[in-house]
Short mmCIF file of C-alpha atoms and ligand atoms in Angstrom, two decimals:
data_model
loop_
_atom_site.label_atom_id
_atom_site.label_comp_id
_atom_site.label_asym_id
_atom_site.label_seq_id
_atom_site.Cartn_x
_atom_site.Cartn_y
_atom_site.Cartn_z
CA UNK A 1 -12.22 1.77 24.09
CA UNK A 2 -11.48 4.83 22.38
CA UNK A 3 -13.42 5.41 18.76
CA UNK A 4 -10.49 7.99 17.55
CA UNK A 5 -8.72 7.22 14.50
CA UNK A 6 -4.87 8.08 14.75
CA UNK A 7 -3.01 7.96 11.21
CA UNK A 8 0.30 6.98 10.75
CA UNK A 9 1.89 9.03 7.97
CA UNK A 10 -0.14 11.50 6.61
CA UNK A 11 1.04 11.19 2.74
CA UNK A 12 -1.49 10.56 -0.29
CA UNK A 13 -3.28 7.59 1.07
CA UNK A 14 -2.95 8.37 5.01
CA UNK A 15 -4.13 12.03 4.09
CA UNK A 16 -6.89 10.74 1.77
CA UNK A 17 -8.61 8.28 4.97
CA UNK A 18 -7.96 11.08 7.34
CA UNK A 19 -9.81 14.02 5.24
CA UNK A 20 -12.58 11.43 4.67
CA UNK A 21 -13.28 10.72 8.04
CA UNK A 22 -12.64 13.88 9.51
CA UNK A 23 -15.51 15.16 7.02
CA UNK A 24 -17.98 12.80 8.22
CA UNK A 25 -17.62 13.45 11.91
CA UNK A 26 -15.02 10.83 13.15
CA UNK A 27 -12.28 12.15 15.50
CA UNK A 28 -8.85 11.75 13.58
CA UNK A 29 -5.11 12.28 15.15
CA UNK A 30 -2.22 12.74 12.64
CA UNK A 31 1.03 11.32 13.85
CA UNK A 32 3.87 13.15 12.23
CA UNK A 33 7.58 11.63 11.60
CA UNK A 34 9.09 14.71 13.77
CA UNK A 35 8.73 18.24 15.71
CA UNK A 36 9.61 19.58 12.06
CA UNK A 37 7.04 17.86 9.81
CA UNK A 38 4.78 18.58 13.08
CA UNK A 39 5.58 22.42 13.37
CA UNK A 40 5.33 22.24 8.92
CA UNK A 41 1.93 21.39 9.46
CA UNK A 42 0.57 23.38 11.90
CA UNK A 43 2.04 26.51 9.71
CA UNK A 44 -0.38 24.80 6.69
CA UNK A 45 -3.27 25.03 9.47
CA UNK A 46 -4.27 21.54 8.31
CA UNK A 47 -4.63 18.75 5.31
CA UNK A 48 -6.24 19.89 2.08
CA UNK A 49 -8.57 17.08 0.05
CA UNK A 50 -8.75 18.38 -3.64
CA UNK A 51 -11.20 16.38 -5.81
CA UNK A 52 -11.45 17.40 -9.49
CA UNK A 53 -12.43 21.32 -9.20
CA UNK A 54 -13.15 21.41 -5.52
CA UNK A 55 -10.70 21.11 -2.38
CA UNK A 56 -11.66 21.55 0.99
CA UNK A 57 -9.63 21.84 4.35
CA UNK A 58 -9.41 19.89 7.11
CA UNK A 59 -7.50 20.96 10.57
CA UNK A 60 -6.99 17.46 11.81
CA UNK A 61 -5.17 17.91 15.22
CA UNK A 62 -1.94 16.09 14.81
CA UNK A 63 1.19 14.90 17.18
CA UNK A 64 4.41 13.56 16.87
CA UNK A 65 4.95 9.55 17.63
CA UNK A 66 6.51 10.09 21.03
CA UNK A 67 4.16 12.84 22.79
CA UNK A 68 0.14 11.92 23.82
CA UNK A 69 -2.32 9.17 24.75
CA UNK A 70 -3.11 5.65 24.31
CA UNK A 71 -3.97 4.13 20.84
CA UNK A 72 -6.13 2.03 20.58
CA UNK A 73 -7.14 2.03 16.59
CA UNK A 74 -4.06 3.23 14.25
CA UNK A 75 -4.38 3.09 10.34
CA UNK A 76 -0.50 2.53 9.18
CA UNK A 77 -0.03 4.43 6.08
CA UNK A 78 3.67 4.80 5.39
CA UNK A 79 5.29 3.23 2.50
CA UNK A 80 5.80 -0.81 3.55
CA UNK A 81 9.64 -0.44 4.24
CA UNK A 82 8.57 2.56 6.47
CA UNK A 83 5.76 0.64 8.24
CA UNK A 84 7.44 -1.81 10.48
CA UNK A 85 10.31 0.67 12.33
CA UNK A 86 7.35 3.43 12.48
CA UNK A 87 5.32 1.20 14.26
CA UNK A 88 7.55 -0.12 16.37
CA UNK A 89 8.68 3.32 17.45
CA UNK A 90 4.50 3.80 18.83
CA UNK A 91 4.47 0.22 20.12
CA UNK A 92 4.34 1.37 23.91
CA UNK A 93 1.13 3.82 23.16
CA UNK A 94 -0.47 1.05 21.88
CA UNK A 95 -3.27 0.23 24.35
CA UNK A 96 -4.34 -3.59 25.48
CA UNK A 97 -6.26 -5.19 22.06
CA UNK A 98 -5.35 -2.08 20.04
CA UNK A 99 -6.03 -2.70 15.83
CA UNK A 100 -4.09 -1.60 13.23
CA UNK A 101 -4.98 -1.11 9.65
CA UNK A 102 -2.07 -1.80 7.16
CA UNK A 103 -2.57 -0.31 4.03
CA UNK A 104 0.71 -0.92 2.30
CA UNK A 105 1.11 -2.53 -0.98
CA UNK A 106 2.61 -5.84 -1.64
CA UNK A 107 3.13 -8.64 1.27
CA UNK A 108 5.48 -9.29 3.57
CA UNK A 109 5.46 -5.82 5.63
CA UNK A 110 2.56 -7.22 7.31
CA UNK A 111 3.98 -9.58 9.29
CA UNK A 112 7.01 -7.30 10.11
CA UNK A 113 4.76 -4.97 11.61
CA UNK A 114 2.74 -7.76 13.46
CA UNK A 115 6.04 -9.07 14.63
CA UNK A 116 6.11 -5.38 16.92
CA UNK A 117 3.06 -5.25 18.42
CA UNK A 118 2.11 -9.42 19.02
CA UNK A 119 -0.56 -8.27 21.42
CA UNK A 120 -2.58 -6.21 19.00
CA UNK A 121 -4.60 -7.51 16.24
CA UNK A 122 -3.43 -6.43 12.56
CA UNK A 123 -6.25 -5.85 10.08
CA UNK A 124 -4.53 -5.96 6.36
CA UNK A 125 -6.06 -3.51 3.37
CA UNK A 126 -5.84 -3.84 -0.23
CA UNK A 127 -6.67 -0.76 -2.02
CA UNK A 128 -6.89 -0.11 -5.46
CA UNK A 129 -8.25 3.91 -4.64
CA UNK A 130 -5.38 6.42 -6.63
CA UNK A 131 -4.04 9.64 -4.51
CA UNK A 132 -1.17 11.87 -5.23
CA UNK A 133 0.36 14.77 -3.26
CA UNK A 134 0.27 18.06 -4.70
CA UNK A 135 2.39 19.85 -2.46
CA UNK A 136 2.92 19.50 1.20
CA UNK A 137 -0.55 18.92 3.12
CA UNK A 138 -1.98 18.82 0.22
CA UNK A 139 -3.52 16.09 -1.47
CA UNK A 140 -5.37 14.89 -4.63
CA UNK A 141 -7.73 12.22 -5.03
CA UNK A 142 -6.65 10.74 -8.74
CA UNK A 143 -8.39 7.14 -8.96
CA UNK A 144 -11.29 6.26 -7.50
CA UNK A 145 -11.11 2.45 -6.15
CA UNK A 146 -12.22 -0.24 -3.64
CA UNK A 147 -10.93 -1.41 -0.66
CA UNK A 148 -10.35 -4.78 0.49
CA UNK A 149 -9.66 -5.09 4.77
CA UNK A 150 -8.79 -8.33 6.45
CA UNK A 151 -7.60 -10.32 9.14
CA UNK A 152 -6.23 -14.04 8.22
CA UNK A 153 -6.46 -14.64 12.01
CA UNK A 154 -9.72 -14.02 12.73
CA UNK A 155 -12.65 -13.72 10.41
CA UNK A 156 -15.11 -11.52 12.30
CA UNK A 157 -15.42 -7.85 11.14
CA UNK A 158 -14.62 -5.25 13.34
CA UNK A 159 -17.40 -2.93 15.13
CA UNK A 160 -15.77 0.29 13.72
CA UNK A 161 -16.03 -0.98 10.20
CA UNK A 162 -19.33 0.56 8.92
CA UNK A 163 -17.13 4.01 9.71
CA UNK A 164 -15.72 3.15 6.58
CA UNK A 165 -19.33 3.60 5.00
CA UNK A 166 -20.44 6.29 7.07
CA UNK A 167 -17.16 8.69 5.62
CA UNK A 168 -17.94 7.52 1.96
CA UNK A 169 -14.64 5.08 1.77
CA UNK A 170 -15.60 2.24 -0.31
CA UNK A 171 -14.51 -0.85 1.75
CA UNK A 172 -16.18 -4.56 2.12
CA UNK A 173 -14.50 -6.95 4.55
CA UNK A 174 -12.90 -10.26 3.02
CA UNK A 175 -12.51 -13.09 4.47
CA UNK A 176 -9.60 -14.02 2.15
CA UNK A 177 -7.44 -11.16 2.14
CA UNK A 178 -4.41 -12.83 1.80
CA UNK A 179 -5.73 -14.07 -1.60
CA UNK A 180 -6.33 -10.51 -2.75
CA UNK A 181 -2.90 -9.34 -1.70
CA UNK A 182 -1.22 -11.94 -3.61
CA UNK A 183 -3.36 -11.43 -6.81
CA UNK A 184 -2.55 -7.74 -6.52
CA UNK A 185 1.21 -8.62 -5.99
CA UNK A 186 1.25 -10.94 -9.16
CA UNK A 187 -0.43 -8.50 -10.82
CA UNK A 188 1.99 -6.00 -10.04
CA UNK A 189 5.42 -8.20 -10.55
CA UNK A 190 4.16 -8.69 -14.28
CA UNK A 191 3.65 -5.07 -15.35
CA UNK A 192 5.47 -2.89 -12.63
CA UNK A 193 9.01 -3.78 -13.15
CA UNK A 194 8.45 -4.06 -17.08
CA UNK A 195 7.50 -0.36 -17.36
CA UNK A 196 11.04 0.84 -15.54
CA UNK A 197 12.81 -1.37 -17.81
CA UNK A 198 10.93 -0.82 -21.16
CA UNK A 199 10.89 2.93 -19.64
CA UNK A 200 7.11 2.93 -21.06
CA UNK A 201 3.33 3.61 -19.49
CA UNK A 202 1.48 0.39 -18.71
CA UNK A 203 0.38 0.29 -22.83
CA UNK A 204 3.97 -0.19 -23.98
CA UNK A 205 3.72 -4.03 -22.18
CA UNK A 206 1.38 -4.36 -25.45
CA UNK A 207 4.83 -4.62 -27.41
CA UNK A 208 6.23 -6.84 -24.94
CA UNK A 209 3.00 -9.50 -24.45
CA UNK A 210 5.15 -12.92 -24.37
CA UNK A 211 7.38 -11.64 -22.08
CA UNK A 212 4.48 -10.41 -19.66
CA UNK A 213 2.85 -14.22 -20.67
CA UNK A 214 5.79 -15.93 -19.37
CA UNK A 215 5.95 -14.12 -16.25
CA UNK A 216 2.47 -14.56 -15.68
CA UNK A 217 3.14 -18.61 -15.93
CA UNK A 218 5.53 -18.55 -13.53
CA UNK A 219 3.68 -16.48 -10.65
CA UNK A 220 0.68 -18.62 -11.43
CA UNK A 221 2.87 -21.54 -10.50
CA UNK A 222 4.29 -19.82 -7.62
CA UNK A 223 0.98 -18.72 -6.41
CA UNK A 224 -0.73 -22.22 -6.87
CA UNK A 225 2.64 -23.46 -4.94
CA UNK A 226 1.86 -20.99 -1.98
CA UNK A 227 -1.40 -22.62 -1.61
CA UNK A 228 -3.38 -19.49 -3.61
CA UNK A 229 -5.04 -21.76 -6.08
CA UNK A 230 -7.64 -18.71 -6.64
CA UNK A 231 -5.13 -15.82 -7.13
CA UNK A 232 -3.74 -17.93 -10.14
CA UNK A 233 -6.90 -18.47 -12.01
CA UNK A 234 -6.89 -16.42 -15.91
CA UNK A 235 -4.12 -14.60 -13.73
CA UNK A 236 -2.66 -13.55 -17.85
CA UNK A 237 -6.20 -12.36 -18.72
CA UNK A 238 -6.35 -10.50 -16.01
CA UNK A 239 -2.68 -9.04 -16.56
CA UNK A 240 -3.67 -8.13 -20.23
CA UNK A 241 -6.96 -6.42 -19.08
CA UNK A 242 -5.56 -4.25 -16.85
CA UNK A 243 -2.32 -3.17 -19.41
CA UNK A 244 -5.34 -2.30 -21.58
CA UNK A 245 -7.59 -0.52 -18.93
CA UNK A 246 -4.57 1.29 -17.81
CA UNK A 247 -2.80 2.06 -21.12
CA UNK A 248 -2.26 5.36 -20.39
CA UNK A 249 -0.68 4.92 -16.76
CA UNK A 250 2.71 4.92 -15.43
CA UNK A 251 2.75 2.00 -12.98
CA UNK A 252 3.31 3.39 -9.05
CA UNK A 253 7.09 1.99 -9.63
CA UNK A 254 7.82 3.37 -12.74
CA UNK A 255 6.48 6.99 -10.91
CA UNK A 256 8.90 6.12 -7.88
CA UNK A 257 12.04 5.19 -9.78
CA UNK A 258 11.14 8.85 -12.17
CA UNK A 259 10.89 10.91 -9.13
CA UNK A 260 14.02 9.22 -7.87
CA UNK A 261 12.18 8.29 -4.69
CA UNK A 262 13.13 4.44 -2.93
CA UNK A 263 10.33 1.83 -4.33
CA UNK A 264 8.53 -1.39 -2.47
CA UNK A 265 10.03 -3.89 -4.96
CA UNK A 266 10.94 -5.50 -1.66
CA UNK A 267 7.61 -6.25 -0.87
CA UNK A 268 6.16 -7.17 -4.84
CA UNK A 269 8.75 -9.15 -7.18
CA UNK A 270 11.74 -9.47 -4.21
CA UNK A 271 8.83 -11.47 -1.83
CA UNK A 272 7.75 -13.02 -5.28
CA UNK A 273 11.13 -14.77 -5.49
CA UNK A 274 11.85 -15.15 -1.79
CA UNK A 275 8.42 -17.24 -1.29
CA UNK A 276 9.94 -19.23 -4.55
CA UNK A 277 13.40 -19.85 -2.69
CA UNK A 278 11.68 -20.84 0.35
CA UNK A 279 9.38 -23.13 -1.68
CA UNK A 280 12.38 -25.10 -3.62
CA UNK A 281 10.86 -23.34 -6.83
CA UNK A 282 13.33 -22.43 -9.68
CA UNK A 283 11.36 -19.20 -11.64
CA UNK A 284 14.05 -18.36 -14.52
CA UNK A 285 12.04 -15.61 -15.51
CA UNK A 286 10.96 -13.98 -12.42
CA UNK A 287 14.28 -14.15 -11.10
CA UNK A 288 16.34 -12.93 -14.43
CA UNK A 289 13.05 -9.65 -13.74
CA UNK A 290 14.70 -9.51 -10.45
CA UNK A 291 18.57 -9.41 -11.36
CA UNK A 292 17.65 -6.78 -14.68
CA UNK A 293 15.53 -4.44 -12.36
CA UNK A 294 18.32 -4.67 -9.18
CA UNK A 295 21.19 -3.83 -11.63
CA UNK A 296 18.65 -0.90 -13.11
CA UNK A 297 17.51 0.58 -9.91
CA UNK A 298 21.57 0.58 -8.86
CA UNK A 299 22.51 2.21 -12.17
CA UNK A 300 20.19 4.89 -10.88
CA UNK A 301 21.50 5.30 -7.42
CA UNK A 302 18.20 4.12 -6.11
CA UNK A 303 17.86 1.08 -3.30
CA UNK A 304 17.41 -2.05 -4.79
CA UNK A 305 16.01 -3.98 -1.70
P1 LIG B 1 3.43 8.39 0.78
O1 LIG B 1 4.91 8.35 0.61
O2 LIG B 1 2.65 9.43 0.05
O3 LIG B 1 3.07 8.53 2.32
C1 LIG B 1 3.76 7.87 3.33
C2 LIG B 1 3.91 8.83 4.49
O4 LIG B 1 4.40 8.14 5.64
C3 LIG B 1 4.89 9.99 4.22
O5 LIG B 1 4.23 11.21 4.47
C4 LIG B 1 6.02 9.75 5.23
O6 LIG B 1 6.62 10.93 5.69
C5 LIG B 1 5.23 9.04 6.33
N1 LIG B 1 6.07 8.33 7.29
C6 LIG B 1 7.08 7.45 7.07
N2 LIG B 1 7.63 7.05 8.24
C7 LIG B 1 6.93 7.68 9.22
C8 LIG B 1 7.03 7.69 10.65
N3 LIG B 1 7.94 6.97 11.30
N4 LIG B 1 6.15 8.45 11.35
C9 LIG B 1 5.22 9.19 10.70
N5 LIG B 1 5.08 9.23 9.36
C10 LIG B 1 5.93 8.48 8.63
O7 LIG B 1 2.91 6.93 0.42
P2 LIG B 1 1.48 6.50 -0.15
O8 LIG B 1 1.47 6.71 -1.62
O9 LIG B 1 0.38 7.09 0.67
O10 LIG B 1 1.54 4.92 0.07
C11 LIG B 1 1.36 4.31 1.33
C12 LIG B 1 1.11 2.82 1.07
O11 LIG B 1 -0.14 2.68 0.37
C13 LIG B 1 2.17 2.18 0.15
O12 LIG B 1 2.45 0.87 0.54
C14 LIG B 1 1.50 2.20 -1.22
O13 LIG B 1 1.99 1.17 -2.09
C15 LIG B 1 0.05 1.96 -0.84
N6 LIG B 1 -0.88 2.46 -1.85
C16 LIG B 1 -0.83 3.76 -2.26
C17 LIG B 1 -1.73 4.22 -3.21
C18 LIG B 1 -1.72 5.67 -3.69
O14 LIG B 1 -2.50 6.00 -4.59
N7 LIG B 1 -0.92 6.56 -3.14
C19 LIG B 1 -2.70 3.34 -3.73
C20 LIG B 1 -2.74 2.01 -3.27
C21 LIG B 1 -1.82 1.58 -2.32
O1 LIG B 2 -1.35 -1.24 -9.26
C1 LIG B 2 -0.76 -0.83 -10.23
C2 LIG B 2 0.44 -0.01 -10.00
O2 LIG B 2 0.83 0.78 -10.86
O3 LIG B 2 1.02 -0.15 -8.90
C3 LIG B 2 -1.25 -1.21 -11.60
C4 LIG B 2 -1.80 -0.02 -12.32
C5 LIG B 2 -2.33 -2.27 -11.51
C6 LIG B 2 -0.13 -1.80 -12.43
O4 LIG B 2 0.43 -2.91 -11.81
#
């Protein structure tokens, strides 16, 4: 079985794993949207890592989706509404017990994108590591962060995953990922949305605290009710820790809806109140967060789904 890592997507966390394990000696393959992003690239020679005062340059080969070999490990990096048509488009260079790596946010894009390849085996990521891009091809490395990887289907670690190590990503295998995506999803339904609406950085929640206490009630009900006991626990002290920690931060939506770019709320606070439907589970103030943050996201042109 092939040991090359192909990325899918090379934005700020795609081009962040690929620069890291192209440095430590890993063969990487970029997979580009198109001949134009592909022929953009080769003009840039490559994928720039800066980090604080220092960059450094990385000529990666890289290929478009429909043109070269077998797969047979593929990290998905595209945004999660991206994640399940992109993959579905490589699904016949995926080779016989291929694994993918799914680093989008939220839940729910997961199992779209296991849905296109059911022979492979889908390894899911939580990461709370911070990248940005600069320009094209070049990206910055803003937060530094752990990862979380994977697999509710199987709880044996991979034999690539001390790679992870070996190119200085920080990553420990969990047996209960899906417990760690939901925490992060709460987590992100009670101060994400708030920030586009209250149009403030995560701090400004400190002159909103009972409305981020009721929320937090109600996704620690809905998380208890989706049989994640574990994400619910101090889920509000948690919630007020990390307004505080990250005071000075504009949440990754509020960034999205300023640069006018589409956001994941599909995948946070719409699969928040889609698990509640499913589950018979009336949420007043999760859903009322829903309807306030649809109608603001159409007011600004932007996809609300
Ligand atoms: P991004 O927009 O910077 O990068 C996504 C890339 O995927 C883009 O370059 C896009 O062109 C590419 N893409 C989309 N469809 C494609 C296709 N069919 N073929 C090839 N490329 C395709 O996004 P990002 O910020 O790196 O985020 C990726 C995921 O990681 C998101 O779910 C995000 O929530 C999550 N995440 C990001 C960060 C961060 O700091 N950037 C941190 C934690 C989690
Ligand atoms: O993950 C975040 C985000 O902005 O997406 C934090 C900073 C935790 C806020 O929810």
């Amino acid at each position: 079985m092939s040991s090359t890592w192909h990325i899918l997507g090379a934005g700020s966390l795609g081009s962040l794993w690929a620069c890291r394990l192209a440095r430590a000696g890993k063969a990487v393959r970029l997979i580009l949207r198109d001949q134009r992003r592909l022929a953009s690239y080769q003009a840039a020679g490559g994928l720039t890592l800066v980090e604080q005062d220092h960059s450094a340059h990385f000529a990666i080969p890289a290929e478009t989706d429909d043109f070269g070999g077998p797969i047979h490990r593929l990290l998905v990096a595209c945004k999660a509404y991206d994640a399940a048509p992109a993959v579905a488009r490589l699904a016949p260079r995926l080779a016989e017990g291929a694994e993918l790596i799914l680093l989008q946010n939220g839940l729910g894009s997961q199992d779209e994108v296991a849905e296109q390849v059911p022979h492979a085996r889908c390894i899911f990521a939580s990461s709370t590591e911070g990248a940005f891009r600069e320009e094209d091809w070049r990206v910055r490395f803003a937060g530094h962060g752990f990862n979380w990887l994977g697999d509710p289907l199987n709880p044996a670690a991979p034999e690539w995953f001390d790679d992870l190590h070996q190119a200085g990503i920080p990553a420990e295998w969990s047996v209960d990922i899906l417990t760690r995506l939901w925490r992060k999803l709460a987590l992100n339904c009670a101060i994400n949305p708030l920030t586009v609406l209250h149009d403030c950085q995560n701090g400004g929640l400190l002159g909103h605290l009972g409305e981020v206490s009721a929320l937090c009630e109600e996704l620690a009900e809905l998380l208890r009710r989706c049989g994640q006991p574990k994400a619910a626990e101090e889920l509000g002290e948690e919630v007020e820790r990390v307004i505080l920690a990250t005071a000075a931060n504009y949440s990754s939506m509020y960034q999205d809806v300023r640069n006018a770019r589409r956001t994941e709320v599909h995948y946070l606070l719409g699969h928040a109140c889609r698990s509640a439907a499913r589950h018979g589970l009336h949420l007043a103030q999760l859903e009322h967060l829903r309807q306030r943050l649809v109608e603001n996201l159409q007011a600004r042109g932007l996809p609300s789904d």
